[in-house]
């Protein structure tokens, strides 16, 4: 794996930032500062970081409603993201809705769509455009276990396999689609197995192991860049929090949640880095302190930013 000690520390920092950012948004939501729905990906940080750590600016990603870490790793300014989540005019989405569905084409961050699975054909089309333009870029598309049951998923994978498109499909399999466990929604255990039906590799990865996710992604990206076609990566992980903040979570047991918390992707990586003498407790504290400062700066920026004006409601809705 072409990864330096500095990369390992950077990946660790990104995972901590992803976690602390989301924990802070829960507090802001309770204070009534956030607008719209918020879907947390606490527990799924290894997927965000392992997939997005080393992408080119002109590669694209389309995240889901979950996982703001992906936005940040792709290059969205945290202040802009936070302001967008707080509904401010200078934030992502210009304060017109939850930042879950905002993007920035200039950094290859495609806005996620509201209907689950409906973005899969869009990333597939982006990959087709890359191929037609003879570029060696890659489109990474993220979706959940639930989304993989939709027709959009199957139609997209079929055409991508047929045309050998440079797309990497990443399934953030967090075991649930709202209240429905994967085992109640499909007869197969591994979503990755679906790729075989479309003629390309499907890989199952421990989604709580950032290095395993990174390695699988890099292999898939190299395959896509060299014209060999798509890969489906299924990252098996778990969302610690409810579907969103209103979720009463009466469909799963606290024991189940606890058993996954014991497999915390950040702790696990931290222990590995400590064993390699790259981290110790004081360095860990420093990372958390720096990350918190960065987040508070973003909160202050959002707090002092203007709300959208009523007369600007239709801006960006229709072409000029
Ligand atoms: C077509 C469609 N059906 C239902 C919904 C409501 N909905 C929003 S998120 C979600 C669950 C999606 O589950 P999954 O794909 O596993 O992603 P996760 O939320 O677990 O990250 C549902 C059903 C929707 N947005 N779109
Ligand atoms: Mg899910």
Coordinates of C-alpha atoms and ligand atoms in Angstrom, one line a residue:
X1 CA 0.0 0.0 0.0
X2 CA 1.5 3.4 -1.0
X3 CA 0.8 5.1 2.3
X4 CA 3.2 7.0 4.4
X5 CA 3.2 7.5 8.2
X6 CA 2.0 11.0 7.6
X7 CA -1.0 9.6 5.6
X8 CA -1.9 7.4 8.5
X9 CA -1.9 10.3 10.9
X10 CA -3.9 12.4 8.4
X11 CA -6.4 9.7 8.0
X12 CA -6.8 9.4 11.8
X13 CA -7.3 13.2 12.1
X14 CA -10.0 13.0 9.4
X15 CA -11.8 10.3 11.2
X16 CA -11.8 12.3 14.5
X17 CA -12.9 15.4 12.7
X18 CA -15.7 13.5 11.0
X19 CA -16.9 12.1 14.4
X20 CA -16.6 15.4 16.4
X21 CA -18.2 17.4 13.6
X22 CA -21.2 15.2 13.7
X23 CA -21.4 15.2 17.5
X24 CA -21.3 18.9 17.4
X25 CA -24.2 19.0 14.9
X26 CA -26.3 17.0 17.3
X27 CA -25.8 19.7 19.9
X28 CA -26.6 22.4 17.3
X29 CA -29.7 20.6 16.2
X30 CA -30.9 20.5 19.8
X31 CA -30.3 24.2 20.1
X32 CA -32.5 24.8 17.0
X33 CA -29.6 26.1 14.9
X34 CA -29.7 23.5 12.1
X35 CA -32.4 23.5 9.4
X36 CA -33.9 20.4 7.8
X37 CA -33.3 16.8 8.5
X38 CA -29.9 15.5 9.6
X39 CA -28.7 12.0 9.2
X40 CA -25.7 11.1 11.2
X41 CA -23.0 8.7 10.2
X42 CA -21.3 8.3 13.6
X43 CA -19.7 4.8 13.5
X44 CA -19.2 4.9 9.7
X45 CA -16.2 7.2 9.6
X46 CA -13.8 4.5 8.2
X47 CA -15.9 4.5 5.0
X48 CA -15.8 8.2 4.6
X49 CA -12.1 8.5 5.1
X50 CA -11.0 5.2 3.5
X51 CA -12.8 6.0 0.2
X52 CA -12.3 9.7 -0.1
X53 CA -8.8 10.1 1.3
X54 CA -6.9 10.2 -1.9
X55 CA -9.2 11.4 -4.7
X56 CA -8.3 13.9 -7.4
X57 CA -10.1 17.2 -7.5
X58 CA -11.6 16.3 -10.9
X59 CA -12.8 12.9 -9.8
X60 CA -16.4 13.1 -8.6
X61 CA -18.2 11.8 -5.6
X62 CA -21.9 11.8 -4.9
X63 CA -22.6 11.1 -1.2
X64 CA -25.9 10.1 0.3
X65 CA -27.9 12.1 2.9
X66 CA -25.4 10.7 5.4
X67 CA -21.7 11.2 5.9
X68 CA -20.7 14.9 5.9
X69 CA -17.0 13.8 6.3
X70 CA -17.1 12.9 2.6
X71 CA -17.9 16.6 1.7
X72 CA -15.0 17.8 3.8
X73 CA -12.6 15.2 2.4
X74 CA -13.5 16.2 -1.1
X75 CA -12.6 19.7 -0.4
X76 CA -15.7 21.6 0.8
X77 CA -14.8 24.3 3.3
X78 CA -16.1 23.3 6.7
X79 CA -17.4 26.9 7.3
X80 CA -19.5 26.7 4.1
X81 CA -20.8 23.3 5.1
X82 CA -21.7 24.4 8.6
X83 CA -23.3 27.6 7.3
X84 CA -25.3 25.5 4.9
X85 CA -26.5 23.2 7.6
X86 CA -27.5 26.3 9.6
X87 CA -29.5 27.6 6.6
X88 CA -27.3 30.6 5.9
X89 CA -27.2 32.4 2.6
X90 CA -23.5 31.9 2.2
X91 CA -23.4 28.2 3.1
X92 CA -23.7 25.1 1.0
X93 CA -27.0 25.1 -0.8
X94 CA -27.3 28.8 -0.1
X95 CA -29.5 28.1 2.9
X96 CA -32.2 26.7 0.8
X97 CA -32.4 23.2 2.4
X98 CA -30.5 20.7 4.4
X99 CA -26.9 20.6 3.3
X100 CA -27.5 16.8 2.8
X101 CA -28.4 17.6 -0.8
X102 CA -25.9 20.3 -1.7
X103 CA -22.7 20.0 -3.7
X104 CA -20.0 21.9 -5.5
X105 CA -19.2 20.9 -9.1
X106 CA -15.9 22.9 -9.0
X107 CA -14.5 20.3 -6.5
X108 CA -16.2 17.3 -8.0
X109 CA -18.8 17.1 -5.2
X110 CA -22.1 16.2 -6.9
X111 CA -25.2 17.1 -4.9
X112 CA -26.9 14.0 -3.6
X113 CA -30.5 13.4 -4.7
X114 CA -33.5 13.2 -2.3
X115 CA -34.9 9.9 -3.6
X116 CA -32.6 7.2 -2.4
X117 CA -30.9 5.4 -5.3
X118 CA -31.9 8.0 -7.8
X119 CA -28.4 9.5 -7.9
X120 CA -26.8 6.2 -9.0
X121 CA -27.7 6.8 -12.7
X122 CA -26.4 10.3 -12.4
X123 CA -22.9 9.2 -11.3
X124 CA -23.1 6.4 -13.9
X125 CA -23.8 9.1 -16.6
X126 CA -20.9 11.2 -15.3
X127 CA -18.6 8.2 -15.7
X128 CA -19.9 7.8 -19.3
X129 CA -19.1 11.4 -19.9
X130 CA -15.6 10.9 -18.5
X131 CA -15.1 7.9 -20.8
X132 CA -16.4 9.7 -23.9
X133 CA -14.1 12.6 -23.2
X134 CA -11.2 10.1 -22.8
X135 CA -10.4 11.4 -19.3
X136 CA -8.9 9.1 -16.7
X137 CA -11.2 10.3 -14.0
X138 CA -13.3 8.3 -11.7
X139 CA -16.9 8.8 -10.4
X140 CA -17.4 7.4 -6.9
X141 CA -21.0 6.8 -6.0
X142 CA -22.2 6.2 -2.5
X143 CA -25.5 4.6 -1.5
X144 CA -26.9 2.6 1.3
X145 CA -28.0 -1.0 1.7
X146 CA -31.6 0.1 1.2
X147 CA -30.9 1.9 -2.0
X148 CA -29.4 -1.2 -3.5
X149 CA -32.9 -2.7 -3.8
X150 CA -34.1 0.0 -6.1
X151 CA -34.3 -0.4 -9.9
X152 CA -32.0 2.6 -10.4
X153 CA -29.2 0.6 -8.9
X154 CA -29.7 -2.4 -11.1
X155 CA -30.2 -0.5 -14.3
X156 CA -27.1 1.6 -13.6
X157 CA -24.8 -1.4 -12.8
X158 CA -26.0 -3.2 -15.9
X159 CA -25.0 -0.3 -18.2
X160 CA -21.8 0.4 -16.3
X161 CA -20.7 -3.3 -16.6
X162 CA -21.6 -3.4 -20.3
X163 CA -19.8 -0.2 -21.2
X164 CA -16.9 -0.7 -18.7
X165 CA -17.5 2.8 -17.2
X166 CA -15.0 4.3 -14.8
X167 CA -17.3 4.3 -11.8
X168 CA -16.8 2.9 -8.3
X169 CA -20.0 2.0 -6.5
X170 CA -19.6 2.1 -2.7
X171 CA -22.3 0.7 -0.5
X172 CA -22.2 2.1 3.0
X173 CA -24.0 -0.9 4.4
X174 CA -24.9 0.2 7.9
X175 CA -27.3 -2.7 8.3
X176 CA -30.5 -0.6 8.3
X177 CA -32.7 1.3 5.9
X178 CA -34.7 3.4 8.3
X179 CA -36.2 0.7 10.6
X180 CA -35.6 -2.2 8.2
X181 CA -32.7 -4.5 8.8
X182 CA -31.0 -5.8 5.7
X183 CA -32.1 -9.4 6.4
X184 CA -35.8 -8.3 6.2
X185 CA -35.2 -6.5 2.8
X186 CA -33.2 -9.0 0.7
X187 CA -32.5 -12.7 0.5
X188 CA -28.7 -12.3 0.1
X189 CA -26.1 -11.6 2.7
X190 CA -23.6 -9.7 0.6
X191 CA -24.8 -6.8 -1.5
X192 CA -21.4 -7.1 -3.3
X193 CA -22.6 -10.4 -4.8
X194 CA -24.9 -8.3 -7.0
X195 CA -22.0 -7.1 -9.1
X196 CA -21.5 -10.6 -10.5
X197 CA -24.9 -10.3 -12.3
X198 CA -23.5 -7.3 -14.2
X199 CA -20.1 -8.7 -15.1
X200 CA -17.7 -6.9 -12.8
X201 CA -16.1 -7.4 -9.3
X202 CA -18.0 -7.0 -6.1
X203 CA -15.8 -6.8 -3.0
X204 CA -16.9 -7.1 0.7
X205 CA -14.8 -5.0 3.0
X206 CA -14.8 -4.6 6.8
X207 CA -16.2 -1.1 6.8
X208 CA -14.8 -0.3 10.2
X209 CA -11.3 -0.9 9.0
X210 CA -10.1 2.3 7.4
X211 CA -7.1 0.7 5.8
X212 CA -9.1 -2.2 4.3
X213 CA -11.6 0.4 2.8
X214 CA -8.7 2.5 1.5
X215 CA -7.0 -0.5 -0.2
X216 CA -10.2 -1.8 -1.8
X217 CA -11.0 1.7 -3.1
X218 CA -7.5 2.3 -4.5
X219 CA -7.7 -1.1 -6.3
X220 CA -11.1 -0.1 -7.7
X221 CA -9.9 3.3 -8.8
X222 CA -6.9 1.9 -10.5
X223 CA -9.1 -0.5 -12.4
X224 CA -11.5 2.3 -13.4
X225 CA -8.7 4.7 -14.5
X226 CA -7.2 2.0 -16.7
X227 CA -10.4 1.4 -18.6
X228 CA -11.2 -2.0 -17.1
X229 CA -14.6 -0.8 -15.7
X230 CA -16.5 -0.6 -12.5
X231 CA -16.3 -2.2 -9.1
X232 CA -18.8 -2.5 -6.4
X233 CA -17.4 -2.2 -2.9
X234 CA -19.7 -3.2 0.0
X235 CA -18.4 -1.7 3.3
X236 CA -20.0 -3.5 6.2
X237 CA -20.5 -1.1 9.0
X238 CA -23.2 0.2 11.4
X239 CA -24.8 3.5 12.3
X240 CA -24.6 4.1 16.0
X241 CA -27.4 6.7 16.0
X242 CA -30.9 6.6 14.7
X243 CA -31.9 7.1 11.1
X244 CA -32.2 10.7 12.0
X245 CA -32.6 12.6 15.3
X246 CA -36.3 11.9 15.6
X247 CA -35.8 8.1 15.4
X248 CA -37.2 6.4 18.5
X249 CA -35.0 3.4 17.6
X250 CA -37.5 0.8 18.8
X251 CA -36.5 -1.7 16.1
X252 CA -33.1 -2.7 17.5
X253 CA -31.8 -3.6 20.9
X254 CA -29.3 -1.5 23.0
X255 CA -27.2 -4.6 23.1
X256 CA -26.9 -4.7 19.4
X257 CA -25.8 -1.1 19.3
X258 CA -23.3 -1.6 22.1
X259 CA -21.8 -4.6 20.4
X260 CA -21.0 -2.4 17.4
X261 CA -19.7 0.4 19.6
X262 CA -17.1 -2.0 20.8
X263 CA -15.9 -2.2 17.2
X264 CA -15.4 1.6 17.0
X265 CA -13.4 2.3 13.8
X266 CA -11.6 5.3 15.4
X267 CA -10.5 3.4 18.5
X268 CA -9.4 0.5 16.4
X269 CA -7.3 2.7 14.2
X270 CA -6.0 4.6 17.2
X271 CA -4.8 1.4 18.8
X272 CA -3.0 0.4 15.6
X273 CA -1.2 3.7 15.4
X274 CA -0.2 3.5 19.0
X275 CA 1.2 0.1 18.4
X276 CA 3.3 1.5 15.6
X277 CA 4.4 4.3 17.9
X278 CA 2.8 7.0 15.7
X279 CA 0.4 8.1 18.3
X280 CA 0.2 8.4 22.1
X281 CA -2.4 9.8 24.5
X282 CA -1.0 13.3 24.4
X283 CA -1.0 13.4 20.6
X284 CA -4.6 12.0 20.6
X285 CA -5.6 14.9 22.9
X286 CA -3.9 17.4 20.6
X287 CA -5.8 16.0 17.6
X288 CA -9.2 16.3 19.4
X289 CA -8.3 19.8 20.6
X290 CA -7.3 21.1 17.2
X291 CA -10.3 19.5 15.5
X292 CA -12.7 21.1 18.1
X293 CA -11.1 24.5 17.5
X294 CA -11.6 24.2 13.7
X295 CA -15.3 23.2 14.2
X296 CA -16.0 26.1 16.6
X297 CA -14.6 28.5 14.1
X298 CA -17.0 27.1 11.6
X299 CA -19.9 27.4 14.1
X300 CA -18.9 31.1 14.7
X301 CA -18.9 31.7 11.0
X302 CA -22.3 30.1 10.6
X303 CA -23.7 32.1 13.5
X304 CA -22.5 35.4 12.1
X305 CA -23.7 34.6 8.5
X306 CA -26.9 36.1 7.0
X307 CA -30.1 34.2 6.5
X308 CA -31.4 34.0 2.9
X309 CA -33.6 36.9 1.8
X310 CA -37.3 36.1 0.9
X311 CA -36.9 37.9 -2.4
X312 CA -34.1 35.5 -3.4
X313 CA -36.3 32.4 -3.0
X314 CA -36.3 31.7 -6.7
X315 CA -32.6 32.2 -7.3
X316 CA -31.1 29.2 -8.8
X317 CA -34.4 27.5 -9.4
X318 CA -34.7 28.5 -13.1
X319 CA -32.0 28.9 -15.7
X320 CA -31.1 32.5 -16.4
Ligands
LIG1 C1 -37.3 6.4 -3.1 C2 -37.3 6.8 -1.7 N1 -38.0 6.0 -0.8 C3 -38.0 6.3 0.5 C4 -37.3 7.4 0.9 C5 -37.2 7.7 2.4 N2 -35.9 7.3 2.9 C6 -35.0 8.3 3.1 S1 -33.5 7.6 3.7 C7 -34.2 6.1 3.7 C8 -33.4 4.9 4.1 C9 -32.3 4.6 3.2 O1 -31.6 3.5 3.6 P1 -30.2 3.2 3.1 O2 -30.2 3.2 1.6 O3 -29.7 1.9 3.7 O4 -29.3 4.4 3.6 P2 -29.0 4.8 5.1 O5 -30.1 5.8 5.5 O6 -29.0 3.6 5.9 O7 -27.7 5.5 5.0 C10 -35.5 6.1 3.2 C11 -36.3 4.9 3.1 C12 -36.6 8.2 0.0 N3 -35.9 9.2 0.4 N4 -36.6 7.8 -1.3
LIG2 MG1 -28.5 1.7 5.4

